[in-house]
Backbone as a ProteinNet text record, in pm:
[ID]
protein_1_A
[PRIMARY]
PNRRNERLAAFLLTLLRFTEWPPKTAPHTIGLLPNAGLESCLIVLCAGRLIQNRSVRIRSIRSPADALDCDLLFLGPLDNRHLDVFIYPLTEKPVLTVGESASFHTHGGAVHILSADETIRFSVHLDNLARSGLRISSKLIRHGATAGR
[TERTIARY]
1336.3	1257.2	1121.7	1132.5	1006.5	836.6	788.7	704.8	566.3	573.8	517.5	535	641	721.3	659.8	644	618.5	438	413.6	228.3	215.5	308.6	290.3	295.9	428.2	420.8	363.4	293.3	205.1	80.3	0.2	-77	-61.3	26.8	108.3	47.5	92.2	102.5	-35.7	-128.5	-267.3	-368.7	-319.8	-363.1	-348.3	-236.2	-129.4	-251.4	-267.1	-362.6	-492.6	-564.2	-718	-745	-653.1	-649.4	-683.2	-797.8	-796.2	-700.6	-611.3	-486.9	-513.6	-465.2	-492.4	-380.2	-431.4	-357.9	-204.4	-104	8.3	91.4	221.9	272.8	364.6	452	576.7	521.6	670.7	629	554.9	482.2	379	526.7	504.8	622.5	565.1	640	597.1	709.5	637.7	728.1	740.2	813.6	833.7	980.1	971.4	1020.1	1147.4	1285.8	1389.3	1352.3	1335.4	1296	1331.8	1480.8	1529.3	1458.7	1414.4	1302.5	1222.9	1137.7	994.1	1041.8	1147.1	1211.2	1234.3	1328.9	1389.7	1224.6	1200.6	1078.5	975.4	955.6	890.7	962	1105.8	1209.4	1190.9	1160	1150.1	1007.2	912.2	778.6	741.9	809	847.3	896.7	983.8	1067.4	1005.5	1015.7	954.6	801.3	739.6	596.3	524	415.5	334.1	235.4	186.1	25.3	5.3	-112.5	-234.4	-147.1	-44.5	30.8	179.6	185.3	319.1	419.7	504.5	637	630.5	708.5	651.4	811.4	824.6	938.3	939.2	1086.9	1045.9	1152.2	1072.8	1174.2	1173	1307.2	1313.8	1277.5	1220.2	1157.4	1252.8	1294.7	1318.2	1304.5	1247.1	1126.9	1015.2	964.9	826.9	780.8	881.8	910.6	915.8	1004.7	1067.7	899.5	789.9	681.6	574.1	597.8	541.8	457.9	632.9	590.7	557.3	544.2	479.8	336.6	308.3	127.7	119.7	202.6	180.1	251.9	214.5	352.1	291.9	433.8	377	429.1	369.9	418	487.3	424.3	437.6	358.7	479.5	369.5	471.5	431.8	491.5	406.4	471.3	405.6	328.8	230.5	131.3	185.1	332.6	370.8	447.3	491.4	571.9	403.4	353.8	218.3	192.9	182.6	126.3	239.6	328.5	452.3	470.3	398.5	433.3	279.1	180	32.7	-52.8	11.4	-34.1	-3.5	111.2	159.1	106.2	14.7	-34.6	-197.1	-236.4	-378.7	-427.9	-534.2	-567.4	-439.9	-370.4	-277.6	-304	-269.6	-339.5	-214.4	-181.7	-94.7	-171	-190.5	-253.1	-140.1	-194.1	-108.6	-148.5	-86	-78.8	3.8	-74.6	27	-46.4	29.4	-32.1	-18.6	-12.1	-50.4	-182.6	-239.5	-364.7	-433.2	-372.2	-449.8	-435.7	-391.8	-399.2	-489.4	-586.3	-718.8	-744.4	-705.7	-758.4	-676.2	-526.2	-439	-426	-518.3	-547.1	-522.3	-453.2	-431.2	-533.3	-530.7	-665.8	-644.8	-574.3	-533.5	-468.1	-526.1	-459.4	-454.2	-356	-312	-326.1	-417.9	-453.5	-384.9	-362.3	-292.6	-243.5	-92.5	-52.3	15.5	-20.1	22.2	20.6	-128.8	-107.2	-196.6	-274.6	-371.2	-348.4	-348.1	-365.4	-521.4	-506.9	-648.8	-621.1	-726.3	-732.4	-858.3	-844	-999.1	-955.1	-1038.5	-1000.3	-1092	-1059.5	-1128.4	-1173	-1273.3	-1361.2	-1370.8	-1379.2	-1288.7	-1167.6	-1075.4	-950.6	-912	-954.1	-920.8	-972.2	-1132.2	-1204.9	-1082.6	-1045.4	-991.8	-820.7	-805.5	-700.9	-685.9	-849	-924.4	-926.3	-824.7	-811.6	-935.7	-954.3	-1041.7	-981.2	-1062.5	-1025	-1113	-1129.1	-1225.8	-1324.4	-1426.2	-1495.6	-1480.2	-1418.4	-1402.5	-1272.1	-1183	-1120.2	-1161.3	-1175.7	-1284.9	-1352.3	-1423.7	-1512.9	-1468.1	-1339.8	-1228.3	-1213	-1210.7	-1175.4	-1260.3	-1251.8	-1343.8	-1363.8	-1434.5	-1436.7	-1488.3	-1422.6	-1455	-1449.2	-1535.5	-1520.1	-1691.5	-1727.7	-1888.2	-2005.5
-1770.7	-1635.3	-1646.1	-1559.6	-1595.2	-1581.1	-1710.4	-1663.1	-1624	-1549.3	-1459.2	-1368.6	-1268	-1154.9	-1163	-1271.1	-1310.3	-1218.8	-1303.6	-1277.8	-1164.2	-1086.4	-911.2	-853.7	-884.1	-815.8	-798.7	-929.9	-927.2	-874.7	-858.1	-826.7	-642.3	-593.2	-445	-435.8	-493.2	-502.1	-474	-543	-578.5	-418	-410.8	-222.8	-146	-138.1	-56.3	-69.8	-199.2	-185.2	-137.6	-192	-167.9	-14.7	66	177.1	312.3	384.7	523.6	622.3	660.8	728.4	843.7	990.4	1131.4	1144.9	1164	1202.5	1192.7	1146.5	1141.6	1083	1119.5	1048.5	998.9	1028.3	967.6	817.6	729.4	594.6	601.4	496.1	464	448.2	506.2	451	410.6	283.7	213.3	229.6	292.8	276.4	241.5	192.9	68.4	88.1	49.7	81.4	-26	-13.2	-109.2	-253.9	-362.6	-449.9	-556.8	-598.5	-646.6	-745.6	-825.9	-981.5	-916.9	-798.5	-818.9	-627.6	-575.3	-528.1	-615.5	-700.7	-795	-847.7	-895.8	-978.4	-880.6	-750.4	-660.9	-557.2	-599.2	-566.7	-645.5	-763.4	-907.2	-869.4	-856.5	-848.5	-708.4	-609.2	-506.1	-491.3	-530.1	-524.7	-524.6	-429.8	-412	-413.1	-403.1	-402.6	-250	-254.9	-118.7	-156.4	-37.6	-77.2	72	30.2	149	243.4	208.5	276.7	321.2	294.7	370.7	270.6	267.3	185.6	219.3	90	111.7	67.2	193.8	217.3	145	89.2	121.4	137.8	203.6	300.4	318.9	304.9	266	407.9	342.6	478.3	485.1	587.9	618.1	706.3	833.4	955.3	972.8	1009.5	1022.8	1125.7	1225.9	1283.7	1235.2	1100.6	1041.6	970.8	921.6	896.1	1011.9	1117.7	1261.7	1193.6	1167.8	1168.6	1003.3	901.1	777.4	757.5	707.4	621.5	550.4	414.6	289	330.7	361	343.1	201.7	103.5	-5.7	-16	-40.4	11.4	-109.2	-187.1	-327.6	-328	-421.4	-426.1	-288.5	-170.6	-41.4	-74.2	-6.1	38.4	160.1	183.3	260.2	436.3	461.8	573.7	578.8	522.8	519.2	511.9	469.8	479.7	603.8	664.4	809.1	906.1	873.5	973.6	964.4	822.8	801.3	846.1	822.5	842	1001.2	1020.9	1162.2	1260.6	1289.8	1386.8	1323.9	1216.2	1204.8	1151.3	1229.1	1250.3	1330.6	1335.3	1379.7	1394.9	1292.3	1292	1171.7	1170.6	1064.8	916.7	899.3	818.6	662.9	564.6	458.6	366.7	438.5	333.1	194	131.5	-61.7	-81.4	-148.1	-201	-312.6	-381.6	-501.7	-453.9	-357.5	-327.4	-348.7	-433.4	-413.5	-309.3	-217.8	-77.5	-6.4	-55.5	32.5	148.2	99.7	177.4	305.2	247.4	323.5	455.7	421.8	545.5	633.1	536.4	664	555.5	428.9	373	330.2	263.4	254	97.5	28	-92.5	-180	-265.5	-332.4	-509.4	-529.9	-673.5	-744.7	-808.7	-902.8	-1024.6	-1061.9	-1204.4	-1236.8	-1295.3	-1298.8	-1410.2	-1517.6	-1657.1	-1714.2	-1825.4	-1854.1	-1799.3	-1704.7	-1635.1	-1485.3	-1384.6	-1241.1	-1219.3	-1202.6	-1129.6	-997	-923.1	-755.1	-669.3	-572.4	-466	-373.5	-314.5	-128.4	-49.7	11.8	150.6	253.7	267.1	319.4	456.6	500.4	680.6	719.7	600.6	667.9	685	553.7	582.6	692.9	723.5	853.3	1009.4	1012.3	1145.6	1105.7	1004.5	970.9	1069.8	1077.2	1076.9	965	845	746.2	653	596.8	517.4	361.2	243.7	99.9	54.9	-3.4	-82.7	-176.1	-179.2	-245.3	-394.5	-483.4	-588.3	-624.7	-558.4	-628.5	-617.1	-470.2	-475.5	-575.8	-621.1	-742.3	-856.1	-888.2	-1011.1	-979.8	-829.4	-873.3	-802.6	-742.9	-696.4	-552.8	-484	-299.7	-302.7	-150.8	-98.8	85.7	142.3	273.8	321.3	400.6	402.1	342.2
-243.4	-225.9	-118.1	-10	81.8	3.1	36.4	-17.4	40.7	150	223.9	142.8	114.7	44.5	-95.5	-139.9	-292.8	-332.8	-211.3	-190.8	-151.8	-63	-42	-208.7	-234.3	-321.2	-451.3	-447.5	-624.4	-575.1	-395.2	-377.7	-350	-377	-328.2	-543.6	-585.4	-759.8	-765.9	-712.5	-724.3	-682.2	-591.6	-485.1	-667.6	-689.2	-784.6	-891	-962.4	-1058.2	-1061.2	-917.4	-916.3	-852.4	-823.2	-735.7	-884.3	-869.2	-947.6	-887.3	-993.7	-959.8	-1001.8	-927.2	-1005.4	-1160.1	-1269.2	-1391.3	-1316.1	-1416.2	-1406.3	-1510.9	-1531.3	-1602	-1559.7	-1476.3	-1368.1	-1328.8	-1330	-1263.6	-1158.3	-1160.7	-999.7	-920.1	-770.3	-682	-587	-542.2	-405.6	-270.4	-180.5	-107.6	24.9	58.2	186.2	299.2	399.5	515.9	430.5	506.1	476.3	493.8	362.6	405.6	236.7	280.2	168.9	111.9	172.9	133.8	26.5	92.6	-9.5	-126	-73.9	-173.5	-296.5	-297.5	-415.6	-501.9	-421.4	-488.2	-533.7	-508.1	-611	-691.3	-722.6	-806.1	-902.1	-879.7	-969.6	-1048	-966.3	-1045.6	-1121.8	-1045.1	-1185.3	-1306.9	-1300.9	-1377.7	-1546.1	-1641.5	-1726.8	-1714.8	-1628.8	-1643.6	-1617.6	-1659.8	-1717.1	-1603.5	-1560.7	-1484.1	-1503.2	-1576.6	-1575.8	-1662.9	-1778.4	-1896.2	-1800.5	-1694.5	-1617.9	-1568.6	-1597.1	-1513	-1333.7	-1293.6	-1155.6	-1087.9	-997	-911.3	-785.7	-716.7	-605.3	-491.8	-376.9	-315.5	-171.3	-95.1	26.2	131.1	193.4	269.2	442.9	474.8	593.4	673	633.2	669.2	668.2	702.2	621.8	554	543	402.4	259.5	302.5	159	137.4	226.2	154.4	68.1	70.9	30.1	-130.9	-167.9	-354.9	-370.1	-253.9	-314.3	-322.7	-430.2	-475.7	-376.1	-344.1	-226.8	-142.9	0.6	85.5	192.9	200.8	248.6	433.4	488.9	637	701.1	672.3	757.7	898.2	986.6	1107.9	1245.7	1222.6	1226.5	1400.1	1525.6	1653.8	1658.8	1701.1	1679.7	1675.3	1724.2	1783.4	1599.4	1542.1	1419.5	1320.3	1349.8	1234.3	1226.6	1379.8	1305.9	1276	1309.8	1252	1090.9	1038.6	882.2	824.8	859.8	822	826.8	940.4	979.9	844.9	786.8	704.8	555.3	582.4	401.9	425.6	525.4	535.7	423.3	367.8	225.8	103	95.7	17.8	-26.5	-177.3	-227.2	-258.7	-121.9	-126.3	-8.6	-139	-32.8	42.5	163.5	274.1	308.8	295.1	354.4	449.7	558.6	680.5	708.3	821.2	900	1014.8	1116.5	1235.2	1259.8	1398.5	1427.5	1432.6	1496.7	1469.4	1369.9	1239.4	1111.7	1116.3	1108.6	1045.4	1170.3	1262.7	1387.9	1368.5	1321.2	1302	1162.5	1095.1	965.7	814.6	866.9	732.7	641.3	539.8	420.3	400.3	399.8	350.5	469.2	546.3	640.7	604.5	596.3	581.1	712.1	708	799.6	870.5	741	697.5	551.7	561.2	462.7	423.8	517.1	573.2	450.3	399.1	305	179.9	212.4	116.9	220.8	53.8	164.7	198.8	344.2	370.7	407.8	397.7	391.2	419.3	509.6	508.2	472.1	395.6	343.3	380.2	496.2	537.5	466.4	442.4	324.3	361.5	466.8	530.9	488.4	567.8	566.2	403.9	338.2	217.4	81.3	148.8	88.9	107.9	263	327.5	179.9	127.1	44	-73.9	-118.9	-271.6	-390.3	-351.1	-417.8	-409.4	-520	-522.7	-573	-456.1	-472.9	-588.2	-688.9	-758.2	-681.4	-690.7	-608.4	-634.9	-777.1	-800.8	-688.8	-666.3	-548.3	-407.3	-358.1	-199.5	-215.5	-319.8	-248.5	-181	-226.9	-195.2	-55.9	3.5	152.7	210.2	342.6	442.3	434.6	431.9	459.1	640.2	684.3	780.7	751.3	827.6	821.5	754.9	724.4	679.1	740
[MASK]
+++++++++++++++++++++++++++++++++++++++++++++++++++++++++++++++++++++++++++++++++++++++++++++++++++++++++++++++++++++++++++++++++++++++++++++++++++++

């Protein structure tokens, strides 16, 4: 397996663990655009695992409508037009958006992965996160950079 995908998968699960979610009993759903390598890493990491007493399922997203019932949506390095198409419908919904595009925060994304080469470097946009109604623990946020507010 690709080490970068393993790091990304582990980080996405860490985000699930350190985010305060609305009360729900359904499995956590991680949505991602088709990415076989990352998807297979997530499937292996999530097998039999509970996060906040909920199982985790992985869902391949092909359209913005597919993302509406996700808890976490990983968009990777999308171009600006596609960022707007996916992020805008999720504004003010409890979906944690995570991406790698340079302009991710500008387009409303909450967690921008700056680098996943050796270690994960990330930035959390506090205003975009607040609009989703979600909160990420300060224990995790202090390991990254912040924007907004």
